[in-house]
Coordinates of C-alpha atoms and ligand atoms in Angstrom, one line a residue:
M1 CA -8.8 5.6 26.0
K2 CA -7.8 5.2 22.8
R3 CA -7.2 8.8 20.9
E4 CA -8.5 10.4 18.2
K5 CA -6.6 9.3 14.8
W6 CA -4.6 12.8 14.6
W7 CA -3.5 11.5 10.8
K8 CA -7.1 10.5 9.2
D9 CA -8.0 13.9 7.3
K10 CA -4.1 14.4 6.4
V11 CA -2.7 14.2 2.9
I12 CA 1.2 12.5 2.8
Y13 CA 3.5 13.6 0.3
Q14 CA 6.6 11.5 -1.1
I15 CA 9.6 13.2 -1.3
Y16 CA 12.8 11.3 -3.3
P17 CA 15.6 13.4 -1.7
K18 CA 18.0 12.8 -4.1
S19 CA 16.1 14.1 -6.7
F20 CA 13.9 16.6 -5.0
N21 CA 16.0 19.8 -4.8
D22 CA 19.7 20.0 -4.6
S23 CA 20.7 22.9 -2.5
N24 CA 24.5 23.3 -2.7
D25 CA 25.0 22.3 -7.0
D26 CA 26.5 19.2 -6.3
G27 CA 23.9 17.4 -8.4
I28 CA 22.4 15.8 -5.3
G29 CA 18.5 16.6 -3.9
D30 CA 19.4 17.2 0.0
L31 CA 17.6 18.4 2.9
K32 CA 18.1 22.1 3.0
G33 CA 16.7 22.3 -0.5
I34 CA 13.4 20.7 0.9
I35 CA 13.8 23.6 3.5
E36 CA 14.2 25.5 0.3
K37 CA 10.9 23.8 -0.9
I38 CA 8.4 23.1 2.4
D39 CA 6.2 26.4 1.0
Y40 CA 5.7 24.7 -1.6
L41 CA 4.4 21.4 -0.4
K42 CA 2.4 23.4 2.3
G43 CA 0.6 25.1 -1.0
L44 CA -0.1 22.3 -2.6
G45 CA -2.2 21.1 0.9
V46 CA -0.2 18.3 1.8
D47 CA 0.3 17.8 5.6
I48 CA 2.4 14.6 5.9
L49 CA 6.0 14.6 3.9
W50 CA 7.6 11.1 3.9
L51 CA 11.3 11.5 2.9
S52 CA 12.8 8.6 1.5
P53 CA 15.7 7.3 3.3
C54 CA 18.5 10.2 3.8
F55 CA 20.1 7.8 6.2
K56 CA 24.0 7.0 6.2
S57 CA 24.3 4.9 2.8
P58 CA 27.0 3.4 0.4
F59 CA 23.5 3.5 -1.7
A60 CA 23.3 0.2 -3.6
D61 CA 19.9 0.9 -3.7
Q62 CA 19.1 4.4 -3.3
G63 CA 20.1 4.3 0.6
Y64 CA 17.7 1.7 1.1
D65 CA 20.7 0.1 1.7
I66 CA 21.7 1.7 5.6
S67 CA 25.3 1.7 7.4
D68 CA 24.1 3.9 10.0
Y69 CA 20.7 4.8 11.4
Y70 CA 21.5 7.3 13.5
E71 CA 23.7 9.7 10.9
I72 CA 21.9 11.2 7.7
D73 CA 24.1 10.7 4.8
P74 CA 26.6 13.6 4.1
Q75 CA 25.1 13.7 0.6
F76 CA 21.8 15.1 2.4
G77 CA 23.1 17.4 5.1
S78 CA 23.5 17.0 8.5
I79 CA 21.2 16.2 11.8
E80 CA 21.1 19.2 12.7
D81 CA 19.5 20.2 8.6
M82 CA 17.4 17.1 9.8
E83 CA 16.0 19.1 13.0
R84 CA 15.2 22.1 11.0
L85 CA 13.7 20.3 8.8
I86 CA 10.8 19.4 11.4
E87 CA 11.3 22.4 13.0
E88 CA 9.8 23.9 9.8
A89 CA 7.5 21.1 9.5
K90 CA 5.8 22.0 12.6
K91 CA 5.8 25.7 12.5
R92 CA 3.5 25.0 8.8
D93 CA 1.4 22.2 11.0
M94 CA 3.4 19.6 8.6
Y95 CA 4.9 16.6 9.6
I96 CA 7.7 14.6 8.7
L97 CA 7.7 10.7 8.3
L98 CA 11.0 8.7 7.6
D99 CA 12.0 5.3 6.2
L100 CA 12.4 2.6 8.2
V101 CA 14.1 0.1 6.9
V102 CA 14.7 -3.1 9.0
N103 CA 13.9 -5.7 6.8
H104 CA 17.8 -4.9 6.7
C105 CA 20.4 -3.0 7.1
S106 CA 23.8 -2.7 4.4
D107 CA 26.8 -4.8 4.1
E108 CA 28.9 -2.0 5.6
H109 CA 26.8 -2.0 8.7
E110 CA 29.0 -2.0 12.0
W111 CA 27.0 -5.2 12.5
F112 CA 27.5 -7.1 9.5
K113 CA 31.1 -5.9 9.4
Q114 CA 31.6 -7.8 13.3
A115 CA 29.3 -10.3 12.0
C116 CA 32.1 -10.8 9.5
E117 CA 35.0 -10.7 11.6
D118 CA 33.3 -13.6 14.0
P119 CA 30.4 -15.2 12.6
D120 CA 30.4 -16.9 15.7
G121 CA 29.6 -14.4 18.1
R122 CA 27.7 -11.8 19.4
Y123 CA 26.7 -10.3 15.5
G124 CA 26.7 -13.3 13.7
K125 CA 23.8 -13.7 15.0
Y126 CA 22.0 -10.5 14.1
F127 CA 22.0 -12.3 10.7
Y128 CA 20.7 -14.9 9.0
I129 CA 24.5 -16.5 8.0
R130 CA 24.5 -20.5 7.3
D131 CA 27.3 -23.2 6.8
R132 CA 27.1 -24.4 3.0
L133 CA 25.5 -27.9 2.8
S134 CA 28.6 -30.6 2.3
D135 CA 28.2 -30.6 -1.6
G136 CA 29.1 -26.7 -1.1
K137 CA 25.6 -25.8 -2.0
V138 CA 23.5 -23.1 -0.6
P139 CA 20.7 -23.6 1.9
T140 CA 17.3 -22.8 -0.1
N141 CA 17.1 -22.1 -3.7
W142 CA 15.0 -19.3 -3.2
R143 CA 15.6 -15.8 -5.8
S144 CA 16.0 -12.2 -4.3
Y145 CA 13.6 -9.5 -5.2
F146 CA 16.8 -8.5 -7.5
G147 CA 17.3 -11.7 -9.1
G148 CA 19.6 -14.6 -8.5
S149 CA 20.0 -16.6 -4.4
V150 CA 19.2 -14.8 -1.8
W151 CA 21.7 -16.3 -0.2
S152 CA 25.6 -14.9 -1.3
E153 CA 28.9 -15.8 0.2
L154 CA 29.9 -13.9 3.5
P155 CA 33.3 -12.1 2.9
G156 CA 36.0 -14.1 4.5
H157 CA 34.4 -17.7 4.6
P158 CA 34.2 -19.3 2.0
D159 CA 32.4 -21.8 3.7
K160 CA 29.7 -19.7 5.0
V161 CA 26.3 -18.0 3.3
Y162 CA 24.3 -14.9 4.4
F163 CA 20.6 -14.7 3.7
H164 CA 19.6 -10.8 1.8
A165 CA 15.7 -10.8 0.6
F166 CA 16.8 -7.9 -1.2
H167 CA 20.5 -7.2 -3.1
E168 CA 23.8 -8.7 -2.1
K169 CA 24.8 -5.2 -0.1
Q170 CA 21.5 -5.5 1.7
P171 CA 22.1 -8.6 4.1
D172 CA 18.6 -9.7 6.1
L173 CA 18.1 -8.8 10.1
N174 CA 17.8 -11.7 12.4
W175 CA 14.5 -10.6 13.9
E176 CA 14.1 -13.9 15.8
N177 CA 17.3 -12.4 17.7
P178 CA 15.9 -10.4 20.8
E179 CA 18.6 -7.9 20.9
V180 CA 18.1 -7.1 18.0
R181 CA 15.0 -5.8 18.1
T182 CA 15.7 -4.4 20.8
E183 CA 18.3 -2.3 19.0
I184 CA 15.7 -1.6 16.1
Y185 CA 13.2 -0.1 18.9
K186 CA 15.4 1.7 20.9
M187 CA 16.7 3.4 17.2
I188 CA 12.8 4.0 16.1
C189 CA 12.5 5.7 19.6
W190 CA 15.4 8.0 18.9
W191 CA 13.7 9.2 16.1
L192 CA 10.1 9.9 17.4
E193 CA 12.2 11.4 20.3
K194 CA 14.0 13.9 17.4
G195 CA 9.5 15.2 16.3
I196 CA 9.3 12.7 13.7
A197 CA 5.6 11.9 13.3
G198 CA 5.7 8.4 12.6
F199 CA 7.1 6.2 9.8
R200 CA 6.7 4.9 6.3
I201 CA 7.8 1.2 6.9
D202 CA 10.2 -0.5 4.4
A203 CA 9.2 -4.7 3.2
I204 CA 8.2 -5.4 6.6
R205 CA 6.5 -9.0 5.7
N206 CA 9.6 -9.9 4.6
I207 CA 11.2 -10.0 8.3
R208 CA 9.6 -13.3 9.5
K209 CA 10.8 -16.4 7.4
P210 CA 9.8 -19.9 7.5
K211 CA 10.7 -22.0 10.7
V212 CA 12.4 -24.5 8.2
F213 CA 14.6 -23.2 4.9
E214 CA 14.2 -25.9 2.6
N215 CA 13.8 -25.7 -1.1
Y216 CA 10.3 -25.3 -3.1
T217 CA 9.6 -26.6 -6.5
P218 CA 11.7 -23.8 -9.3
D219 CA 9.3 -21.3 -11.2
G220 CA 12.1 -20.4 -13.3
E221 CA 15.0 -21.4 -15.6
D222 CA 17.0 -20.6 -13.0
G223 CA 16.3 -23.7 -10.9
L224 CA 15.2 -20.9 -8.7
C225 CA 11.3 -19.9 -6.6
S226 CA 10.0 -16.8 -5.9
I227 CA 10.9 -15.5 -2.6
D228 CA 6.8 -15.1 -2.6
R229 CA 6.9 -18.4 -1.7
M230 CA 9.0 -18.1 1.5
I231 CA 6.8 -14.9 2.5
E232 CA 4.0 -17.4 2.4
N233 CA 5.6 -19.9 4.3
A234 CA 6.3 -17.5 7.1
Q235 CA 4.4 -17.8 10.6
D236 CA 2.8 -15.5 13.2
I237 CA 4.9 -11.8 11.9
G238 CA 2.1 -10.3 14.6
E239 CA 4.6 -11.4 17.2
F240 CA 7.1 -9.0 15.9
L241 CA 4.7 -6.1 14.4
K242 CA 3.1 -5.8 17.6
E243 CA 5.3 -6.0 19.6
M244 CA 7.6 -3.3 17.3
R245 CA 4.5 -1.4 18.0
R246 CA 3.6 -1.3 21.5
E247 CA 7.4 -0.5 22.3
T248 CA 7.9 2.6 20.4
F249 CA 4.9 3.8 18.0
D250 CA 2.6 4.0 20.7
K251 CA 4.4 6.0 23.1
Y252 CA 4.3 8.0 20.6
D253 CA 1.5 8.3 19.1
A254 CA 3.2 8.1 16.0
F255 CA 1.6 7.7 12.3
T256 CA 2.7 4.3 10.5
V257 CA 2.3 3.3 6.7
A258 CA 3.7 0.4 5.9
E259 CA 4.6 -0.9 2.7
V260 CA 3.2 -4.4 2.9
S261 CA 3.7 -6.7 0.0
G262 CA 1.2 -9.0 -1.6
D263 CA -2.4 -10.3 -0.8
V264 CA -3.1 -9.3 2.6
T265 CA -7.0 -9.2 2.3
D266 CA -8.0 -12.0 4.5
E267 CA -5.5 -10.1 7.3
L268 CA -6.5 -6.3 7.0
D269 CA -8.4 -6.1 10.4
A270 CA -4.5 -7.6 11.8
Y271 CA -2.6 -5.1 10.1
V272 CA -5.1 -2.2 10.6
G273 CA -8.0 -2.9 12.7
E274 CA -8.9 -1.1 16.4
N275 CA -5.4 -2.7 17.3
G276 CA -4.1 -3.2 14.1
Y277 CA -0.1 -3.4 13.9
F278 CA 0.5 -0.2 11.9
S279 CA -2.0 3.0 11.5
S280 CA -2.8 2.4 7.7
I281 CA -0.5 0.3 4.9
F282 CA -0.4 1.3 1.1
D283 CA -3.3 0.0 -1.3
F284 CA -1.3 -1.1 -3.9
R285 CA -4.1 -3.4 -5.3
E286 CA -3.5 -1.6 -8.6
I287 CA 0.0 -1.1 -9.1
E288 CA 0.1 -4.7 -8.0
L289 CA -1.8 -5.7 -11.3
S290 CA 1.4 -5.2 -13.2
F291 CA 2.7 -7.9 -11.6
R292 CA 0.5 -10.7 -13.2
D293 CA 1.7 -12.1 -16.6
G294 CA 3.4 -10.3 -19.6
E295 CA 6.9 -10.8 -21.7
T296 CA 9.3 -9.7 -18.9
G297 CA 7.4 -11.8 -16.2
R298 CA 4.7 -8.4 -15.4
K299 CA 1.1 -7.7 -16.9
Q300 CA 2.2 -4.3 -19.3
D301 CA -1.3 -2.7 -19.7
I302 CA -3.9 -2.5 -17.1
T303 CA -7.0 -1.8 -18.4
A304 CA -9.8 0.9 -17.1
E305 CA -12.2 -2.3 -15.7
E306 CA -8.8 -3.8 -13.9
Y307 CA -8.1 -0.6 -12.6
K308 CA -11.7 0.5 -11.8
Q309 CA -12.1 -3.2 -10.1
A310 CA -8.8 -3.0 -8.2
C311 CA -10.2 0.0 -6.6
F312 CA -13.8 -1.4 -5.8
I313 CA -12.3 -4.0 -4.4
S314 CA -9.7 -2.6 -1.6
Q315 CA -12.7 0.4 -1.1
R316 CA -15.4 -2.8 0.2
E317 CA -12.3 -4.2 1.9
F318 CA -11.0 -1.6 3.6
A319 CA -14.8 -0.3 4.6
K320 CA -14.1 -3.2 7.0
C321 CA -11.9 -2.0 8.9
G322 CA -8.6 1.0 9.4
T323 CA -7.2 3.3 6.7
A324 CA -5.9 3.0 3.2
V325 CA -3.0 5.1 1.8
N326 CA -3.7 5.5 -1.8
V327 CA -1.2 6.0 -4.0
I328 CA -1.0 5.6 -8.1
E329 CA 2.9 5.4 -8.0
N330 CA 5.5 5.4 -5.9
H331 CA 9.8 5.4 -6.3
D332 CA 9.1 1.5 -7.2
G333 CA 7.7 1.9 -10.7
P334 CA 6.8 4.0 -13.8
R335 CA 4.6 7.0 -13.2
G336 CA 1.2 6.3 -12.6
V337 CA -0.4 8.5 -15.4
N338 CA 2.0 5.8 -18.1
R339 CA 0.3 2.5 -15.7
F340 CA -2.7 3.0 -15.7
I341 CA -3.8 5.2 -18.8
K342 CA -3.4 3.4 -22.3
E343 CA -0.2 4.8 -24.6
G344 CA -1.2 7.5 -26.5
E345 CA -4.1 8.9 -24.1
V346 CA -2.2 10.5 -21.5
C347 CA -2.7 14.0 -21.7
L348 CA -4.0 16.9 -19.4
E349 CA -7.3 15.2 -18.7
S350 CA -6.5 11.9 -18.5
K351 CA -3.7 12.9 -16.1
K352 CA -6.3 14.9 -13.7
M353 CA -8.8 12.2 -14.6
L354 CA -6.6 9.7 -12.4
G355 CA -5.4 11.8 -10.1
A356 CA -8.6 12.7 -8.6
L357 CA -10.1 9.5 -8.7
N358 CA -7.9 8.7 -6.9
Y359 CA -7.3 11.7 -4.7
F360 CA -11.4 11.4 -3.0
M361 CA -11.7 8.1 -2.4
K362 CA -11.5 6.9 1.2
G363 CA -8.1 6.7 3.2
I364 CA -5.2 8.9 2.8
P365 CA -3.7 10.2 -0.9
C366 CA -0.3 9.7 -1.0
I367 CA 1.2 12.3 -4.2
Y368 CA 4.5 11.0 -5.3
Q369 CA 6.8 14.1 -6.0
G370 CA 6.3 15.4 -10.0
Q371 CA 2.8 12.9 -9.8
E372 CA 0.8 16.8 -9.5
L373 CA 2.9 18.5 -12.2
G374 CA 1.5 14.9 -13.8
M375 CA 5.3 13.7 -14.7
E376 CA 5.4 11.0 -17.2
N377 CA 8.0 8.2 -17.3
L378 CA 11.5 9.0 -18.9
K379 CA 12.4 7.5 -22.0
F380 CA 15.4 6.0 -22.4
K381 CA 17.8 6.0 -25.0
S382 CA 20.5 4.1 -23.5
P383 CA 21.5 1.2 -20.3
E384 CA 23.8 3.7 -19.0
E385 CA 20.7 5.7 -17.9
F386 CA 19.3 2.7 -15.9
K387 CA 21.3 3.4 -11.9
D388 CA 19.0 1.0 -10.1
I389 CA 20.1 -2.1 -9.1
S390 CA 17.1 -3.6 -10.0
D391 CA 16.8 -2.2 -13.7
K392 CA 20.4 -3.2 -14.3
F393 CA 19.6 -6.2 -13.2
R394 CA 16.6 -6.6 -15.8
F395 CA 18.6 -5.0 -18.6
E396 CA 21.1 -7.7 -18.7
N397 CA 18.9 -10.3 -18.3
A398 CA 16.8 -10.0 -20.8
I399 CA 20.4 -9.2 -23.5
S400 CA 20.8 -12.6 -21.8
Q401 CA 17.6 -13.9 -23.3
G402 CA 18.1 -13.0 -26.7
Y403 CA 17.1 -9.1 -27.0
D404 CA 19.3 -6.8 -28.5
E405 CA 20.4 -3.6 -26.9
K406 CA 17.6 -0.9 -28.3
R407 CA 15.0 -3.8 -27.1
A408 CA 16.7 -4.6 -24.2
V409 CA 16.6 -0.6 -23.1
E410 CA 12.6 -0.7 -23.9
L411 CA 11.8 -3.8 -22.3
T412 CA 13.7 -2.2 -18.7
A413 CA 12.2 1.3 -19.8
K414 CA 8.6 0.5 -19.3
M415 CA 8.6 -1.5 -15.8
S416 CA 11.8 0.8 -14.8
R417 CA 11.8 1.9 -11.4
D418 CA 14.0 5.0 -12.3
N419 CA 10.9 6.0 -14.3
G420 CA 10.1 8.0 -11.0
R421 CA 13.3 9.0 -9.4
M422 CA 14.1 11.8 -12.1
P423 CA 14.6 15.1 -11.1
M424 CA 12.1 17.5 -9.8
A425 CA 11.4 20.2 -12.4
W426 CA 11.6 23.5 -11.1
N427 CA 11.7 25.8 -13.9
D428 CA 12.5 25.9 -17.0
S429 CA 16.1 27.1 -16.5
M430 CA 19.2 24.1 -16.6
Y431 CA 18.1 21.1 -15.8
G432 CA 14.9 22.3 -14.5
G433 CA 16.5 24.4 -11.9
F434 CA 16.5 21.4 -10.2
S435 CA 20.6 22.0 -9.9
H436 CA 23.4 24.2 -11.7
V437 CA 25.4 20.9 -12.2
K438 CA 24.5 18.3 -14.1
P439 CA 22.1 15.8 -12.2
W440 CA 23.3 12.7 -10.8
M441 CA 20.1 11.4 -12.9
T442 CA 18.6 12.0 -16.6
V443 CA 16.5 15.4 -16.7
I444 CA 13.3 14.5 -18.3
D445 CA 13.0 16.2 -21.7
N446 CA 9.9 18.4 -21.3
Y447 CA 10.8 20.3 -18.5
D448 CA 10.6 23.9 -20.6
E449 CA 6.4 23.1 -20.2
L450 CA 6.3 20.8 -17.2
N451 CA 7.8 22.6 -14.2
V452 CA 6.5 24.2 -11.1
Q453 CA 6.7 27.6 -12.2
T454 CA 5.3 27.5 -15.7
E455 CA 2.9 25.3 -14.1
A456 CA 1.5 27.2 -11.3
E457 CA 1.5 30.5 -13.9
D458 CA -0.8 28.1 -15.6
S459 CA -4.5 27.9 -14.6
N460 CA -5.2 25.1 -16.7
S461 CA -2.0 22.9 -15.4
V462 CA -1.9 19.3 -14.1
L463 CA -0.4 21.8 -10.7
N464 CA -3.3 23.6 -10.5
F465 CA -5.4 21.3 -10.6
Y466 CA -4.0 19.1 -7.7
K467 CA -4.2 22.6 -5.5
R468 CA -7.7 22.8 -6.6
M469 CA -8.3 19.3 -5.2
A470 CA -6.8 20.0 -1.8
E471 CA -8.8 22.8 -1.5
L472 CA -11.7 21.3 -1.8
R473 CA -11.1 18.0 0.7
N474 CA -10.1 20.6 3.2
N475 CA -13.4 22.7 2.2
P476 CA -15.0 22.8 6.0
V477 CA -18.4 22.2 4.1
Y478 CA -17.3 18.9 2.4
K479 CA -15.2 17.6 5.0
K480 CA -16.5 15.5 6.6
C481 CA -17.9 13.2 3.4
F482 CA -14.4 13.1 2.2
I483 CA -13.0 12.0 5.3
D484 CA -15.9 10.0 7.1
G485 CA -18.1 9.3 4.3
E486 CA -18.9 6.0 3.0
F487 CA -17.4 4.6 -0.5
I488 CA -20.6 3.8 -2.7
P489 CA -19.3 2.5 -6.3
K490 CA -21.3 3.2 -9.0
W491 CA -22.6 2.0 -12.1
R492 CA -20.3 -0.9 -11.5
L493 CA -20.9 -2.3 -14.6
K494 CA -20.8 0.3 -16.8
Q495 CA -17.4 -0.1 -19.3
N496 CA -14.8 2.2 -19.0
L497 CA -16.7 4.6 -16.2
M498 CA -15.1 5.1 -12.5
A499 CA -17.5 6.6 -10.7
Y500 CA -18.5 6.2 -7.0
I501 CA -20.0 8.1 -4.3
R502 CA -19.0 9.7 -0.9
K503 CA -21.4 9.8 1.6
A504 CA -22.1 11.3 5.0
N505 CA -23.8 14.3 5.7
R506 CA -24.1 15.0 1.7
E507 CA -23.4 13.4 -1.5
I508 CA -20.8 13.8 -3.1
M509 CA -20.3 11.8 -6.5
I510 CA -17.1 11.6 -8.3
I511 CA -17.6 10.4 -12.0
G512 CA -14.3 9.8 -14.2
N513 CA -15.4 8.6 -18.3
Y514 CA -11.7 6.7 -18.5
K515 CA -11.7 6.5 -22.0
N516 CA -10.7 8.5 -25.4
S517 CA -14.6 8.9 -25.7
P518 CA -18.0 10.3 -25.0
D519 CA -20.7 9.5 -23.4
R520 CA -23.6 10.1 -21.5
V521 CA -24.8 9.2 -17.7
V522 CA -28.2 9.8 -16.4
L523 CA -28.5 10.8 -12.9
E524 CA -31.4 10.3 -10.9
A525 CA -31.7 13.7 -9.3
P526 CA -30.1 17.0 -11.1
Y527 CA -27.0 17.6 -9.6
T528 CA -26.6 20.5 -7.0
A529 CA -23.3 21.6 -7.7
I530 CA -20.4 21.0 -9.4
L531 CA -17.4 21.3 -7.2
L532 CA -14.5 20.3 -10.0
N533 CA -14.2 19.6 -13.7
N534 CA -11.2 19.1 -15.4
Y535 CA -13.0 20.6 -18.5
E536 CA -14.3 24.6 -18.8
D537 CA -17.5 23.8 -19.6
D538 CA -20.2 22.5 -16.9
P539 CA -22.3 19.9 -18.5
N540 CA -25.6 21.4 -20.0
D541 CA -28.0 19.4 -18.5
K542 CA -28.3 18.6 -14.7
I543 CA -29.8 15.3 -15.0
N544 CA -28.5 13.7 -18.7
I545 CA -25.2 14.3 -17.9
D546 CA -23.0 14.0 -21.0
L547 CA -19.3 13.7 -20.4
K548 CA -16.2 14.3 -22.6
P549 CA -13.4 11.7 -23.3
Y550 CA -11.7 11.6 -19.8
Q551 CA -14.0 13.4 -18.2
L552 CA -13.6 14.1 -14.8
L553 CA -16.3 16.1 -12.5
V554 CA -16.6 16.3 -8.9
M555 CA -20.6 17.1 -8.1
E556 CA -23.1 17.3 -5.2
V557 CA -25.6 15.1 -5.6
Ligands
GLC1 C1 11.0 -1.5 -0.4 C2 11.7 0.0 -1.5 C3 12.3 -0.3 -2.8 C4 13.5 -0.8 -1.8 C5 13.1 -2.6 -0.9 C6 14.2 -3.2 -0.4 O1 10.1 -2.3 -1.5 O2 10.7 0.9 -1.9 O3 12.8 1.0 -2.8 O4 14.1 -1.5 -2.9 O5 12.3 -1.8 -0.1 O6 14.4 -2.2 0.6
CA2 CA1 23.4 18.7 -3.2

């Protein structure tokens, strides 16, 4: 019999360990630092803590390049610290999710080192190693995510190349090889045995490659073609994913949330249906609006209407099957408020509105560290501030396209992955209380106002608003409605206004006036209670509701 989904009423919080809290003053966040702050997280009403990778790594891609899956990187602490974190979480009815990065490992992993020693031997088969073509060329013209070819020369073997969808320090593991899969499943179970609740699963659509490796039509001046074409041409990923689920997650009733890039609307049932590969996947439809066009190949500004329509489509699709994990930001891009709110209009009210519109949709909310403080993008001043491998590449690319340094910094900054990777601010002391020494990464300018301690003392802060959202969602009177309630869009065609109803035993309406000017909506019947309001005063009239700029109301109707 299928067990009740223990995770379905939970809220996730993503921790970027390197920037969360530094307990030993080396400028780098660590596991003990997380343990120190676990009561803060409990107080925020979150249940599941997802930690971005904290395994042994050379940090080419900030830990998403793992050189030993069974070790914690010494920067972060030890296995004992991880065990303690798991224990401390359990004591508080909280859960730990680790980041499962198994499309690739690090080029410093023992497997890859052995593969370089003997490409024809056992470990050579752990990777995609190919001979160069007779003219010295590489097998395909696919472009890696971080720029340049997916093929790099195998160290020590000028005649051979290996495949990497991401950076050259992240060789892709060969999932076609059953021995690789067995090794991965063994590792997953080892961690689940330790008592973690499950995994966030990285870049999982990349594990399947097409049967034939061939050139596709180039789509850029570099003569290369987006790796997305490769993913579209890969068949039957389900074969691996079903096996992984059966051999690992199922045995532990684990919760999984996968990072699935691209549009899988047509395959949603296979991914997250009753017998889906995963418990859930992130809904990236809103975030992926950014990837359409624009000066640097990305659309820069997303309108309220685009955001709303994307949410409504996703909610409609997930209503047919499965659970979405709803996000406005993560460690891979700008802050949600900078992405989804017009420049110049990012303020207390709009931050709260966006947060709530996302939080109360059907699914599992996932808050990224600092989001609850209303953290904004970094104001990058010089290229040295870019720590991320792909930011560095994009900056250099902009320079080579003829932009001057200042403009290249601006262009890179807007979509920079470093925007969300700055140290968390805990109080108004030096470095925001993150550390007593200069942190590994630039600290936000305004940490004197925007930090946990200051916001905790201010009843009007974003932080206290997030706490009120959690209290409301957990209120036994409304819980069923927020968790199981149907999602019904309201006034869909009304411009720059996003409203929906959650309906179960009760009816709750969420309205966001998604613009910097007032508006009015007319209800069918008087509302019965205002449950949440990002302005102090409740509306004067219970039917004709006058909305202030960026006003957010949650009301029982
Ligand atoms: C995922 C991660 C990202 C990382 C990439 C490669 O997209 O979220 O940070 O660079 O996978 O592991
Ligand atoms: Ca530290």
